Short mmCIF file of C-alpha atoms in Angstrom, two decimals:
data_model
loop_
_atom_site.label_atom_id
_atom_site.label_comp_id
_atom_site.label_asym_id
_atom_site.label_seq_id
_atom_site.Cartn_x
_atom_site.Cartn_y
_atom_site.Cartn_z
CA UNK A 8 136.32 35.50 88.81
CA UNK A 9 139.02 38.06 89.53
CA UNK A 10 137.81 40.32 86.72
CA UNK A 11 134.26 40.07 88.04
CA UNK A 12 135.37 41.10 91.54
CA UNK A 13 137.35 44.00 90.12
CA UNK A 14 134.30 45.14 88.17
CA UNK A 15 132.12 44.96 91.28
CA UNK A 16 134.66 46.92 93.30
CA UNK A 17 134.91 49.59 90.59
CA UNK A 18 131.13 49.83 90.41
CA UNK A 19 130.86 50.22 94.18
CA UNK A 20 133.57 52.88 94.10
CA UNK A 21 131.77 54.76 91.33
CA UNK A 22 128.46 54.59 93.19
CA UNK A 23 130.11 55.78 96.41
CA UNK A 24 131.69 58.70 94.54
CA UNK A 25 128.31 59.55 92.99
CA UNK A 26 126.60 59.49 96.39
CA UNK A 27 129.27 61.83 97.79
CA UNK A 28 128.73 64.22 94.89
CA UNK A 29 124.96 64.19 95.44
CA UNK A 30 125.41 64.98 99.14
CA UNK A 31 127.85 67.78 98.32
CA UNK A 32 125.36 69.27 95.85
CA UNK A 33 122.57 69.09 98.44
CA UNK A 34 124.75 70.93 100.97
CA UNK A 35 125.58 73.60 98.39
CA UNK A 36 121.89 73.99 97.48
CA UNK A 37 120.97 74.42 101.15
CA UNK A 38 123.67 77.07 101.61
CA UNK A 39 122.45 78.90 98.51
CA UNK A 40 118.85 78.82 99.73
CA UNK A 41 119.93 80.21 103.10
CA UNK A 42 121.88 83.00 101.42
CA UNK A 43 118.92 83.93 99.22
CA UNK A 44 116.64 84.07 102.27
CA UNK A 45 119.18 86.17 104.17
CA UNK A 46 119.52 88.62 101.27
CA UNK A 47 115.74 88.89 100.96
CA UNK A 48 115.47 89.80 104.65
CA UNK A 49 118.30 92.32 104.35
CA UNK A 50 116.72 93.98 101.31
CA UNK A 51 113.35 94.14 103.07
CA UNK A 52 114.92 95.78 106.11
CA UNK A 53 116.89 98.19 103.93
CA UNK A 54 113.85 99.22 101.89
CA UNK A 55 111.77 99.66 105.06
CA UNK A 56 114.41 101.91 106.60
CA UNK A 57 114.81 103.85 103.35
CA UNK A 58 111.04 104.47 103.05
CA UNK A 59 110.87 105.73 106.64
CA UNK A 60 113.75 108.12 106.04
CA UNK A 61 112.15 109.67 102.97
#
């Protein structure tokens, strides 16, 4: 019975660690998407200003 409990605890620990990793990856993906959107806006503004100057 003790081995079974240890196995269950290890499984729960592994699943908890996996869930944390998934959440961390989602946060990183959201930050990356925000950065891409920000860069797209900045490039659009820069190209608009450049065209008006020429």
